[in-house]
mmCIF file of C-alpha atoms in Angstrom:
data_model
loop_
_atom_site.group_PDB
_atom_site.id
_atom_site.type_symbol
_atom_site.label_atom_id
_atom_site.label_comp_id
_atom_site.label_asym_id
_atom_site.label_seq_id
_atom_site.Cartn_x
_atom_site.Cartn_y
_atom_site.Cartn_z
ATOM 1 C CA MET A 130 76.527 -94.067 -11.067
ATOM 2 C CA THR A 131 76.625 -92.688 -14.690
ATOM 3 C CA SER A 132 76.959 -88.919 -15.091
ATOM 4 C CA PHE A 133 74.910 -87.221 -17.650
ATOM 5 C CA THR A 134 76.049 -84.057 -19.048
ATOM 6 C CA PRO A 135 73.134 -82.227 -21.023
ATOM 7 C CA MET A 136 73.756 -81.075 -24.456
ATOM 8 C CA PHE A 137 71.735 -77.914 -25.480
ATOM 9 C CA ARG A 138 71.281 -76.731 -29.082
ATOM 10 C CA SER A 139 70.194 -73.406 -30.098
ATOM 11 C CA ILE A 140 68.135 -72.424 -33.397
ATOM 12 C CA PHE A 141 71.253 -70.169 -33.915
ATOM 13 C CA ASP A 142 73.294 -73.533 -34.343
ATOM 14 C CA ILE A 143 71.325 -74.573 -37.240
ATOM 15 C CA ASP A 144 73.152 -73.895 -40.677
ATOM 16 C CA ALA A 145 72.044 -73.256 -43.964
ATOM 17 C CA PRO A 146 72.232 -76.884 -45.215
ATOM 18 C CA GLU A 147 70.118 -78.147 -42.529
ATOM 19 C CA TRP A 148 67.345 -75.422 -43.158
ATOM 20 C CA LEU A 149 67.478 -76.134 -46.793
ATOM 21 C CA ALA A 150 66.765 -79.988 -46.139
ATOM 22 C CA ALA A 151 64.071 -79.265 -43.776
ATOM 23 C CA MET A 152 62.280 -77.113 -46.252
ATOM 24 C CA LYS A 153 62.978 -79.376 -49.240
ATOM 25 C CA LEU A 154 64.575 -76.246 -50.897
ATOM 26 C CA ALA A 155 67.446 -76.609 -53.501
ATOM 27 C CA PRO A 156 70.294 -74.303 -52.839
ATOM 28 C CA GLU A 157 69.742 -72.687 -56.315
ATOM 29 C CA ASP A 158 66.146 -71.902 -55.287
ATOM 30 C CA VAL A 159 67.264 -69.701 -52.411
ATOM 31 C CA PRO A 160 65.003 -66.617 -52.702
ATOM 32 C CA ASP A 161 66.443 -63.107 -53.781
ATOM 33 C CA VAL A 162 63.985 -61.508 -51.694
ATOM 34 C CA VAL A 163 61.832 -62.080 -48.760
ATOM 35 C CA ILE A 164 58.710 -60.204 -48.115
ATOM 36 C CA VAL A 165 56.888 -60.392 -44.646
ATOM 37 C CA GLU A 166 53.572 -58.719 -44.081
ATOM 38 C CA GLY A 167 52.043 -58.107 -40.687
ATOM 39 C CA SER A 168 48.270 -58.524 -40.784
ATOM 40 C CA TRP A 169 45.457 -60.494 -38.940
ATOM 41 C CA TRP A 170 44.062 -61.187 -42.237
ATOM 42 C CA ARG A 171 46.337 -63.913 -43.267
ATOM 43 C CA GLN A 172 44.369 -65.822 -45.651
ATOM 44 C CA GLN A 173 43.298 -62.750 -47.703
ATOM 45 C CA ARG A 174 46.692 -61.224 -47.665
ATOM 46 C CA THR A 175 48.322 -64.415 -48.866
ATOM 47 C CA ASP A 176 45.922 -65.147 -51.505
ATOM 48 C CA TRP A 177 46.453 -61.468 -52.645
ATOM 49 C CA ARG A 178 49.980 -61.336 -52.459
ATOM 50 C CA LEU A 179 50.549 -64.841 -54.359
ATOM 51 C CA SER A 180 48.118 -64.128 -57.249
ATOM 52 C CA ARG A 181 51.136 -61.955 -58.358
ATOM 53 C CA LEU A 182 53.558 -64.407 -58.523
ATOM 54 C CA SER A 183 54.325 -67.654 -60.570
ATOM 55 C CA GLU A 184 55.255 -71.348 -59.766
ATOM 56 C CA VAL A 185 53.978 -70.743 -56.429
ATOM 57 C CA ARG A 186 54.553 -73.410 -53.696
ATOM 58 C CA GLU A 187 54.226 -73.782 -49.758
ATOM 59 C CA LEU A 188 57.622 -74.921 -48.410
ATOM 60 C CA GLU A 189 57.553 -77.739 -45.688
ATOM 61 C CA PHE A 190 57.049 -75.065 -43.049
ATOM 62 C CA PRO A 191 53.352 -73.932 -43.051
ATOM 63 C CA ASP A 192 52.525 -70.367 -44.326
ATOM 64 C CA ILE A 193 55.889 -69.805 -45.844
ATOM 65 C CA PHE A 194 55.495 -69.625 -49.705
ATOM 66 C CA TRP A 195 58.155 -69.610 -52.461
ATOM 67 C CA GLY A 196 57.283 -68.323 -55.968
ATOM 68 C CA ARG A 197 58.939 -66.222 -59.045
ATOM 69 C CA TRP A 198 58.574 -62.602 -60.042
ATOM 70 C CA GLN A 199 60.001 -62.343 -63.587
ATOM 71 C CA ASP A 200 63.668 -63.769 -63.117
ATOM 72 C CA LYS A 201 63.557 -63.372 -59.448
ATOM 73 C CA LYS A 202 62.844 -66.025 -56.510
ATOM 74 C CA VAL A 203 60.297 -64.653 -54.036
ATOM 75 C CA ALA A 204 59.675 -65.737 -50.177
ATOM 76 C CA PHE A 205 56.443 -64.521 -48.710
ATOM 77 C CA CYS A 206 54.928 -64.835 -45.420
ATOM 78 C CA CYS A 207 52.052 -63.128 -43.518
ATOM 79 C CA ALA A 208 54.066 -62.807 -40.154
ATOM 80 C CA TYR A 209 51.971 -61.163 -37.413
ATOM 81 C CA GLY A 210 54.073 -59.642 -34.778
ATOM 82 C CA ALA A 211 57.895 -59.719 -33.608
ATOM 83 C CA ALA A 212 57.663 -63.407 -32.363
ATOM 84 C CA ARG A 213 56.644 -64.835 -35.879
ATOM 85 C CA THR A 214 58.718 -62.079 -38.069
ATOM 86 C CA VAL A 215 61.913 -63.034 -36.447
ATOM 87 C CA GLU A 216 61.453 -66.691 -37.525
ATOM 88 C CA ILE A 217 61.034 -65.733 -41.181
ATOM 89 C CA ILE A 218 63.959 -63.323 -41.465
ATOM 90 C CA HIS A 219 66.211 -65.370 -39.567
ATOM 91 C CA LEU A 220 65.635 -68.528 -41.524
ATOM 92 C CA PHE A 221 66.176 -66.556 -44.898
ATOM 93 C CA GLY A 222 69.148 -64.762 -43.570
ATOM 94 C CA VAL A 223 70.917 -68.081 -42.783
ATOM 95 C CA LEU A 224 70.226 -69.010 -46.350
ATOM 96 C CA GLY A 225 72.090 -65.869 -47.760
ATOM 97 C CA THR A 226 68.582 -63.876 -49.123
ATOM 98 C CA LYS A 227 69.947 -60.481 -50.150
ATOM 99 C CA LEU A 228 66.995 -58.207 -49.260
ATOM 100 C CA ALA A 229 64.142 -58.361 -46.573
ATOM 101 C CA VAL A 230 61.102 -56.254 -47.230
ATOM 102 C CA GLN A 231 58.567 -55.410 -44.566
ATOM 103 C CA ILE A 232 55.368 -54.489 -45.406
ATOM 104 C CA GLY A 233 51.769 -53.876 -43.615
ATOM 105 C CA THR A 234 49.944 -51.343 -41.919
ATOM 106 C CA CYS A 235 50.602 -48.812 -38.909
ATOM 107 C CA GLY A 236 49.161 -46.357 -36.745
ATOM 108 C CA GLY A 237 49.824 -42.507 -37.539
ATOM 109 C CA LEU A 238 51.342 -40.794 -34.609
ATOM 110 C CA GLN A 239 51.303 -37.130 -36.181
ATOM 111 C CA PRO A 240 48.124 -35.463 -37.171
ATOM 112 C CA TYR A 241 49.141 -34.500 -40.851
ATOM 113 C CA LEU A 242 49.141 -38.201 -41.696
ATOM 114 C CA ALA A 243 45.901 -39.548 -43.524
ATOM 115 C CA PRO A 244 44.763 -43.268 -44.313
ATOM 116 C CA GLY A 245 46.454 -44.340 -47.103
ATOM 117 C CA ASP A 246 49.865 -42.513 -46.687
ATOM 118 C CA ILE A 247 52.850 -44.491 -46.443
ATOM 119 C CA ILE A 248 55.706 -44.497 -43.767
ATOM 120 C CA LEU A 249 59.385 -45.540 -44.820
ATOM 121 C CA PRO A 250 60.953 -45.755 -41.469
ATOM 122 C CA ASP A 251 64.573 -44.489 -41.608
ATOM 123 C CA VAL A 252 65.244 -45.173 -37.954
ATOM 124 C CA VAL A 253 63.135 -47.825 -35.724
ATOM 125 C CA LEU A 254 62.837 -47.588 -31.900
ATOM 126 C CA CYS A 255 63.275 -51.156 -30.695
ATOM 127 C CA ARG A 256 60.437 -51.897 -28.438
ATOM 128 C CA ASP A 257 59.389 -55.482 -29.808
ATOM 129 C CA GLY A 258 61.305 -57.380 -27.478
ATOM 130 C CA ILE A 259 63.450 -59.260 -30.056
ATOM 131 C CA ALA A 260 65.733 -56.752 -31.612
ATOM 132 C CA PRO A 261 67.924 -56.597 -28.733
ATOM 133 C CA MET A 262 68.756 -60.099 -29.099
ATOM 134 C CA TYR A 263 70.073 -59.381 -32.620
ATOM 135 C CA GLY A 264 72.443 -56.481 -31.130
ATOM 136 C CA ALA A 265 69.831 -53.714 -31.588
ATOM 137 C CA HIS A 266 69.531 -52.230 -28.058
ATOM 138 C CA ASP A 267 67.554 -49.195 -28.770
ATOM 139 C CA ALA A 268 67.159 -48.162 -32.197
ATOM 140 C CA VAL A 269 68.264 -49.805 -35.673
ATOM 141 C CA ARG A 270 68.249 -48.453 -39.198
ATOM 142 C CA GLY A 271 66.990 -49.512 -42.710
ATOM 143 C CA SER A 272 69.192 -49.548 -45.722
ATOM 144 C CA GLY A 273 69.286 -46.081 -46.978
ATOM 145 C CA GLU A 274 69.513 -46.681 -50.727
ATOM 146 C CA TRP A 275 66.891 -49.259 -50.658
ATOM 147 C CA ILE A 276 64.671 -47.051 -48.860
ATOM 148 C CA GLU A 277 65.127 -44.344 -51.243
ATOM 149 C CA ARG A 278 64.339 -46.611 -54.326
ATOM 150 C CA ALA A 279 61.022 -47.467 -52.585
ATOM 151 C CA GLU A 280 60.483 -43.851 -51.788
ATOM 152 C CA LYS A 281 60.777 -42.893 -55.460
ATOM 153 C CA LYS A 282 58.770 -45.872 -56.881
ATOM 154 C CA LEU A 283 55.710 -45.005 -54.544
ATOM 155 C CA ARG A 284 55.765 -41.594 -55.487
ATOM 156 C CA GLU A 285 55.855 -42.419 -59.068
ATOM 157 C CA ARG A 286 52.692 -44.165 -58.475
ATOM 158 C CA GLY A 287 51.336 -40.884 -56.816
ATOM 159 C CA HIS A 288 51.497 -41.769 -53.061
ATOM 160 C CA SER A 289 52.265 -39.363 -50.152
ATOM 161 C CA THR A 290 55.248 -40.960 -48.270
ATOM 162 C CA TYR A 291 57.001 -40.051 -45.252
ATOM 163 C CA ARG A 292 60.329 -40.777 -44.067
ATOM 164 C CA GLY A 293 61.500 -40.501 -40.199
ATOM 165 C CA THR A 294 61.522 -42.183 -36.733
ATOM 166 C CA HIS A 295 59.148 -45.202 -36.379
ATOM 167 C CA VAL A 296 58.460 -47.268 -33.286
ATOM 168 C CA THR A 297 57.739 -51.055 -33.097
ATOM 169 C CA TRP A 298 55.985 -51.975 -29.871
ATOM 170 C CA SER A 299 55.332 -55.634 -28.901
ATOM 171 C CA SER A 300 51.533 -55.688 -28.899
ATOM 172 C CA LEU A 301 48.690 -53.743 -30.263
ATOM 173 C CA PHE A 302 46.727 -54.491 -27.129
ATOM 174 C CA THR A 303 49.294 -52.808 -24.724
ATOM 175 C CA GLU A 304 49.462 -49.450 -26.307
ATOM 176 C CA THR A 305 48.453 -46.858 -23.757
ATOM 177 C CA PRO A 306 47.186 -43.310 -24.197
ATOM 178 C CA GLN A 307 50.399 -42.183 -22.408
ATOM 179 C CA MET A 308 52.680 -43.944 -24.607
ATOM 180 C CA MET A 309 51.032 -42.698 -27.813
ATOM 181 C CA GLU A 310 51.144 -38.988 -26.594
ATOM 182 C CA ALA A 311 54.764 -39.262 -25.698
ATOM 183 C CA TRP A 312 55.664 -40.825 -28.955
ATOM 184 C CA HIS A 313 53.672 -38.043 -30.682
ATOM 185 C CA HIS A 314 55.442 -35.365 -28.654
ATOM 186 C CA ALA A 315 58.935 -37.089 -29.436
ATOM 187 C CA GLY A 316 58.060 -36.511 -33.264
ATOM 188 C CA ILE A 317 57.619 -40.138 -34.038
ATOM 189 C CA LEU A 318 55.781 -40.887 -37.201
ATOM 190 C CA SER A 319 54.044 -44.217 -36.603
ATOM 191 C CA VAL A 320 53.971 -47.444 -34.843
ATOM 192 C CA GLU A 321 53.503 -51.126 -35.806
ATOM 193 C CA MET A 322 54.743 -54.626 -34.496
ATOM 194 C CA GLU A 323 57.374 -55.670 -36.952
ATOM 195 C CA THR A 324 59.663 -53.507 -38.672
ATOM 196 C CA ALA A 325 62.250 -53.324 -35.876
ATOM 197 C CA THR A 326 62.566 -56.946 -35.916
ATOM 198 C CA THR A 327 62.999 -57.290 -39.621
ATOM 199 C CA PHE A 328 65.807 -54.357 -39.553
ATOM 200 C CA ALA A 329 67.581 -55.874 -36.592
ATOM 201 C CA VAL A 330 67.560 -59.564 -37.854
ATOM 202 C CA ALA A 331 68.514 -58.453 -41.494
ATOM 203 C CA ARG A 332 71.306 -56.433 -40.309
ATOM 204 C CA PHE A 333 72.578 -59.553 -38.155
ATOM 205 C CA PHE A 334 72.963 -61.451 -41.432
ATOM 206 C CA ASN A 335 74.094 -58.796 -43.571
ATOM 207 C CA MET A 336 70.869 -58.532 -45.468
ATOM 208 C CA ALA A 337 69.348 -54.929 -46.932
ATOM 209 C CA ALA A 338 66.075 -54.297 -45.411
ATOM 210 C CA VAL A 339 63.421 -51.699 -46.148
ATOM 211 C CA SER A 340 59.877 -51.406 -44.621
ATOM 212 C CA MET A 341 56.912 -49.602 -46.060
ATOM 213 C CA VAL A 342 53.713 -49.415 -43.823
ATOM 214 C CA VAL A 343 50.510 -48.106 -44.775
ATOM 215 C CA VAL A 344 48.633 -45.451 -42.265
ATOM 216 C CA TRP A 345 45.372 -46.971 -40.966
ATOM 217 C CA ASP A 346 44.724 -45.853 -37.215
ATOM 218 C CA ASP A 347 44.646 -42.385 -36.790
ATOM 219 C CA LEU A 348 45.844 -42.287 -33.190
ATOM 220 C CA THR A 349 45.936 -38.553 -32.830
ATOM 221 C CA ARG A 350 42.384 -38.331 -32.853
ATOM 222 C CA GLY A 351 41.824 -41.755 -31.170
ATOM 223 C CA ARG A 352 40.532 -43.550 -34.443
ATOM 224 C CA ARG A 353 41.782 -47.214 -34.394
ATOM 225 C CA PHE A 354 41.217 -49.688 -37.148
ATOM 226 C CA LEU A 355 37.663 -50.858 -35.652
ATOM 227 C CA ASP A 356 36.421 -47.123 -36.147
ATOM 228 C CA PRO A 357 34.977 -45.961 -39.630
ATOM 229 C CA LEU A 358 37.527 -44.370 -42.010
ATOM 230 C CA PRO A 359 37.160 -40.976 -43.320
ATOM 231 C CA PRO A 360 35.546 -40.444 -46.830
ATOM 232 C CA GLY A 361 37.891 -41.884 -49.362
ATOM 233 C CA GLY A 362 39.958 -43.446 -46.583
ATOM 234 C CA LEU A 363 39.173 -47.085 -47.557
ATOM 235 C CA GLU A 364 40.112 -46.449 -51.162
ATOM 236 C CA ALA A 365 43.507 -44.715 -50.176
ATOM 237 C CA LEU A 366 44.151 -47.709 -47.742
ATOM 238 C CA ASN A 367 43.597 -50.185 -50.285
ATOM 239 C CA ARG A 368 45.600 -48.574 -52.883
ATOM 240 C CA GLY A 369 48.445 -48.223 -50.469
ATOM 241 C CA ASN A 370 48.449 -51.861 -49.721
ATOM 242 C CA GLU A 371 48.374 -52.835 -53.339
ATOM 243 C CA SER A 372 51.319 -50.612 -54.088
ATOM 244 C CA ILE A 373 53.583 -51.544 -51.293
ATOM 245 C CA PHE A 374 53.543 -55.246 -52.574
ATOM 246 C CA GLU A 375 54.123 -54.075 -55.942
ATOM 247 C CA VAL A 376 56.960 -51.897 -55.074
ATOM 248 C CA ALA A 377 58.332 -54.793 -53.272
ATOM 249 C CA LEU A 378 58.498 -56.839 -56.179
ATOM 250 C CA ALA A 379 59.932 -53.906 -58.158
ATOM 251 C CA LEU A 380 62.778 -53.508 -55.717
ATOM 252 C CA ALA A 381 63.720 -57.199 -56.380
ATOM 253 C CA GLU A 382 64.622 -56.265 -59.863
ATOM 254 C CA HIS A 383 67.589 -54.237 -58.584
ATOM 255 C CA LEU A 384 69.207 -57.329 -57.005
#
């Protein structure tokens, strides 16, 4: 009887040449920066962001786009939630991309936050279910010098920005009032679903990482994204969403 020894292969075993071949991406076209955005509105966000780039093309894997910003090469993907975000950051981490930028929206956990304010997390609590697999078991930090650059550029555009502790939770649908109250009393600024993943995977691959997320939900007053925004809130939200991508591109100029 012939014995059989199963041979298992992990995604972790796939190296850069294999990923490049799979994506039909030349080594000289490895992006300088990868920008990921967490949003339900995938097509709207993708069309909006790609309109700022030149020579845009979709790579062999769907919804992963390559383009140019001035003399820099940029990858963009609208990646909602940790399970999709990890794939994008891991892939470009293997390839040697230098900077990962997380953008999107978040829920504000402190009453002084208003729609359109921009959170730049310094420390992120890892409640995403992915970060521990990359060595970030409780909390993970962003890259300080890149956070400072991003904050400076946002303030030059007239935005209110806040730095501090943020939490990445696994699902919008499983945030309970008790959780949100505990996060609020702990002094945590905000919550969303991707930043801890981006920071943890980027750190694993020695990539710099920064997150800029715009306050949408006002959780201290029970207002979720389904509820109407206060007067001027929509305009502030849209302006913040525009600026975080502009600043992500501007950061690439420092590479």
